[in-house]
Short mmCIF file of C-alpha atoms in Angstrom, two decimals:
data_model
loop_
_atom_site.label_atom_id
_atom_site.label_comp_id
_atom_site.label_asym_id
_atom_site.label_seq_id
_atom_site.Cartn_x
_atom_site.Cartn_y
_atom_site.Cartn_z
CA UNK A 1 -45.86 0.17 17.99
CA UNK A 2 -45.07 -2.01 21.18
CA UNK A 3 -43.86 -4.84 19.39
CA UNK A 4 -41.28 -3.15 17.69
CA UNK A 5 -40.00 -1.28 20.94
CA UNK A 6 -40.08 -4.72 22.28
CA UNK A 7 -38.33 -5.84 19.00
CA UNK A 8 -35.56 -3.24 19.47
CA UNK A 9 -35.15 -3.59 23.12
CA UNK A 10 -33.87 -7.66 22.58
CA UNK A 11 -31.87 -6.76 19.37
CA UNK A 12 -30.21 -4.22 21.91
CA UNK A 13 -29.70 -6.95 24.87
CA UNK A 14 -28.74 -9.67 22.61
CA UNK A 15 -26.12 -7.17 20.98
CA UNK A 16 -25.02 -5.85 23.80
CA UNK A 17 -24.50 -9.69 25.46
CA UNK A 18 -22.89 -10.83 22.48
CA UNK A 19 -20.16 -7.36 22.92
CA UNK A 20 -19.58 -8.28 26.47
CA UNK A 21 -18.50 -12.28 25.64
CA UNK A 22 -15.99 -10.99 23.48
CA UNK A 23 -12.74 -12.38 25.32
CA UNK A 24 -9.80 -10.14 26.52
CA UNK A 25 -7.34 -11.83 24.40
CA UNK A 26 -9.31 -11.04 21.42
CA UNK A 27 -9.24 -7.17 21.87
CA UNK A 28 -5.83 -5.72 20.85
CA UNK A 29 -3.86 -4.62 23.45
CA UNK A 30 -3.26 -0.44 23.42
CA UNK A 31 -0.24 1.70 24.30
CA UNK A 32 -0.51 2.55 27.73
CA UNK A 33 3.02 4.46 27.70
CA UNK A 34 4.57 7.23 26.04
CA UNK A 35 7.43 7.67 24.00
CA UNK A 36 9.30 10.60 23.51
CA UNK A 37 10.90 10.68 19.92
CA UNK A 38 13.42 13.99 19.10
CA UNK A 39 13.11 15.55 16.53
CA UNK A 40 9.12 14.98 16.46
CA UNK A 41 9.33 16.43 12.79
CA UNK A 42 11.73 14.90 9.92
CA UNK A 43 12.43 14.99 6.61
CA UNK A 44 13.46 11.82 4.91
CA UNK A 45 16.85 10.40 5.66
CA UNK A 46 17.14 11.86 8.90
CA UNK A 47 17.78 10.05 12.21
CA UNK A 48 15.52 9.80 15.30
CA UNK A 49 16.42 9.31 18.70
CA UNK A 50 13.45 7.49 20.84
CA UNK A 51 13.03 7.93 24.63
CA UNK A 52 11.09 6.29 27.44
CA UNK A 53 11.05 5.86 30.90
CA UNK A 54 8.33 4.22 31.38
CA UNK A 55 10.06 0.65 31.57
CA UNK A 56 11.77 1.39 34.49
CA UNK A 57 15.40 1.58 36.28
CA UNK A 58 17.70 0.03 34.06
CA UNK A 59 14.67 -1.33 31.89
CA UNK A 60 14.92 -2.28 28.15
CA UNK A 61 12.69 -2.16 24.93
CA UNK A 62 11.81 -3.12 21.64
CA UNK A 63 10.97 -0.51 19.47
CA UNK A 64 9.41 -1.10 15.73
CA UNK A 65 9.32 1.72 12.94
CA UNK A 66 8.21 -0.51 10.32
CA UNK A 67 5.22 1.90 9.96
CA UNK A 68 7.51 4.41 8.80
CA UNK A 69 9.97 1.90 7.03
CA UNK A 70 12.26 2.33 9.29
CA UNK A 71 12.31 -1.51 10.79
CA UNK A 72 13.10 -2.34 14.49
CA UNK A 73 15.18 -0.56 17.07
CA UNK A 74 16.14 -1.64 20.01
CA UNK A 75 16.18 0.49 22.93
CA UNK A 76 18.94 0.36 26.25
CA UNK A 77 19.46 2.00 29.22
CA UNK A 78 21.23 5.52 28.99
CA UNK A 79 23.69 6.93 31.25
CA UNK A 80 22.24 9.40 34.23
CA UNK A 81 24.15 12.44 32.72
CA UNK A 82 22.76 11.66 29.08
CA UNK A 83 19.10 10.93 29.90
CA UNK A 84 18.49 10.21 33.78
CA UNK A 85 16.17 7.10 33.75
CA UNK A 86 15.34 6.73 30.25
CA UNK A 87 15.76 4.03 27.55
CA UNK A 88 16.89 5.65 24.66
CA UNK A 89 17.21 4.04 21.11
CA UNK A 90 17.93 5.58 17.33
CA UNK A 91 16.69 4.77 13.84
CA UNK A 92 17.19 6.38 10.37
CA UNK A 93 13.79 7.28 8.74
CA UNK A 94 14.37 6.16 5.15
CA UNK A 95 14.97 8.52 2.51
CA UNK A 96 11.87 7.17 0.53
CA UNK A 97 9.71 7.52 2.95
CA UNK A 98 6.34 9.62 2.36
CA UNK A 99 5.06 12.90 4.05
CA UNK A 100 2.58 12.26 6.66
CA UNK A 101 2.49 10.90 10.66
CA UNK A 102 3.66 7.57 11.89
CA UNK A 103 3.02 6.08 15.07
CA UNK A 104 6.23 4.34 16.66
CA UNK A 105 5.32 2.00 18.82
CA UNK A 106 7.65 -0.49 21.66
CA UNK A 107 7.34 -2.78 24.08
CA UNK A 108 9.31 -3.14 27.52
CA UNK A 109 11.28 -6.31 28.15
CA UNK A 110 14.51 -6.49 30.79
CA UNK A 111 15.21 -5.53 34.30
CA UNK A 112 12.94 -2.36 34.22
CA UNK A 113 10.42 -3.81 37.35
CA UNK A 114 7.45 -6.26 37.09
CA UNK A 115 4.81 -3.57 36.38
CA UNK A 116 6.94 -2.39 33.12
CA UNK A 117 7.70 -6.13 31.58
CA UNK A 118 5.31 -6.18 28.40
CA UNK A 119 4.22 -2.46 29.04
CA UNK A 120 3.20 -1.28 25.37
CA UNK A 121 4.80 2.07 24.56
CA UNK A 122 3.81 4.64 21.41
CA UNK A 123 4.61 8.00 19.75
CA UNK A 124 4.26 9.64 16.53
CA UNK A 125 6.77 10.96 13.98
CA UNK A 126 5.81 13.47 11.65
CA UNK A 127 7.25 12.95 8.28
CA UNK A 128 8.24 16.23 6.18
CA UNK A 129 9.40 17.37 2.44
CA UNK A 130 10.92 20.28 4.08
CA UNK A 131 12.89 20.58 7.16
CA UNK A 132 10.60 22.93 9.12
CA UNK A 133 14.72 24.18 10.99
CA UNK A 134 16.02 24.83 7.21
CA UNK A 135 12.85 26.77 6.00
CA UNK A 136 12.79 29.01 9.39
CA UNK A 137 17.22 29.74 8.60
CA UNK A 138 15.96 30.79 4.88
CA UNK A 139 15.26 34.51 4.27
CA UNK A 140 12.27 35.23 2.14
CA UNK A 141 13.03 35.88 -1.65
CA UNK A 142 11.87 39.37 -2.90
CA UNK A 143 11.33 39.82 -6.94
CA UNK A 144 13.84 42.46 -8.20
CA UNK A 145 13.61 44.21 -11.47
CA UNK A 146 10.60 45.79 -13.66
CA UNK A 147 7.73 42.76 -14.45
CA UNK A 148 8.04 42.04 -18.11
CA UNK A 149 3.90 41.09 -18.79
CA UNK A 150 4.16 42.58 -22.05
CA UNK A 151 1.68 45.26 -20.58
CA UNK A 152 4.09 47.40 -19.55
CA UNK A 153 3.15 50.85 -18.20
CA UNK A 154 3.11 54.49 -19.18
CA UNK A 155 6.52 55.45 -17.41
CA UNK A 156 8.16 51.79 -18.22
CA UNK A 157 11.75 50.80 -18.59
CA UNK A 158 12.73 52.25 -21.68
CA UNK A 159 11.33 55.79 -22.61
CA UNK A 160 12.57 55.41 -26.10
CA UNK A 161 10.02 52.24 -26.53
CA UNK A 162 6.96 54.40 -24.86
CA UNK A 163 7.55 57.39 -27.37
CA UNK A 164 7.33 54.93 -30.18
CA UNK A 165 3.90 52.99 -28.69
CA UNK A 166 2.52 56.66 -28.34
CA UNK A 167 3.23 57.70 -31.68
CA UNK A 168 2.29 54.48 -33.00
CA UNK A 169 -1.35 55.16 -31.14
CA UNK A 170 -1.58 59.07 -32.40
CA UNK A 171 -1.06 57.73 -36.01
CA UNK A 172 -3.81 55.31 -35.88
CA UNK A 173 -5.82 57.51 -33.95
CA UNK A 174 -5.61 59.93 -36.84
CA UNK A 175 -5.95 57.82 -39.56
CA UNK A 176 -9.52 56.27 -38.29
CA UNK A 177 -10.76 59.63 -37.90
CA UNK A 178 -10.03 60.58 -41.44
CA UNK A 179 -11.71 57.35 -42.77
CA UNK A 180 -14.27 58.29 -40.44
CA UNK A 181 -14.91 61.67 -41.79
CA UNK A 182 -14.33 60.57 -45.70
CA UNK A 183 -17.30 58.10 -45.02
CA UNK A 184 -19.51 60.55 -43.36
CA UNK A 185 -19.23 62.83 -46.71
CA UNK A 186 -19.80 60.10 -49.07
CA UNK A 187 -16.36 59.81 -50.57
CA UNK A 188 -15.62 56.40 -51.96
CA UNK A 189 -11.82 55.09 -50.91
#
């Protein structure tokens, strides 16, 4: 029992050393910024507008949508009236792409300071059959009319077709009960 606590105890240091010699470049590098993408829901075909400011004053970016389809996008400074500090930049989301989420990533370059150069940027993008806009405008559809299951019911559409089924019934109801009664007495048919 000791030796294999003493057994697990230098698998777990020589793991753990092995972990910690890993070098920096080696692990990928993760979004540290945020970027704002309008709508946040699509359908395919539509076209997305990307903001950021986290690259700064006057900073620029390099956006990719490939995971989408979409390709790269580059993104510029806006004007102050339009989107204050931001970098904005637009893509179309291609009309064959499939439902699901995408993350859209970029990556600050320019004039935007020395603590936004390189600064990793991402967002996701919800991809849609419907437009969630188009399906809220909709009213809901209500059936009209009498259900034709072939059922029916006792006071259905036509009362001429209900007298018939019920006479229809009466008949047969009558005729069993004669055959019925002619079998009881012994009668041959």
């Amino acid at each position: 029992m000791r030796n294999a606590r003493l057994l697990t105890a230098t698998a777990l240091a020589v793991a753990a050393g092995a972990l910690a010699a890993v070098p920096a470049a080696a692990a990928p590098v993760a979004p540290v910024g945020h970027l704002e993408i309008r709508p946040a829901t699509v359908t395919p075909g539509s076209a997305v507008t990307v903001y950021t400011t986290a690259c700064g004053p006057g900073g620029t970016a390099a956006g990719d949508a490939s995971a989408v389809g979409a390709g790269t996008f580059a993104l510029a400074p806006g004007t102050q009236q339009e989107t204050g500090e931001a970098a904005t930049g637009r893509f179309e989301v291609p009309p064959s792409a499939q439902p699901g989420t995408y993350e859209i990533v970029a990556k600050c370059s320019g004039s935007g300071g020395s603590g936004a150069k390189d600064k990793q940027l991402a967002g996701d993008l919800m991809v849609t059959i419907t437009s969630t806009a188009a399906a809220g405008d909709r009213q809901p559809q209500h059936p009209r009319g009498h259900v034709k299951t072939g059922v029916g019911g006792a006071l259905g559409p036509d009362p001429v077709q209900t007298a018939a089924g019920v006479a229809a019934l009466a008949v047969a109801a009558a005729g069993g009960t004669w055959l019925l009664h002619r079998r009881a007495r012994g009668d041959r048919i």
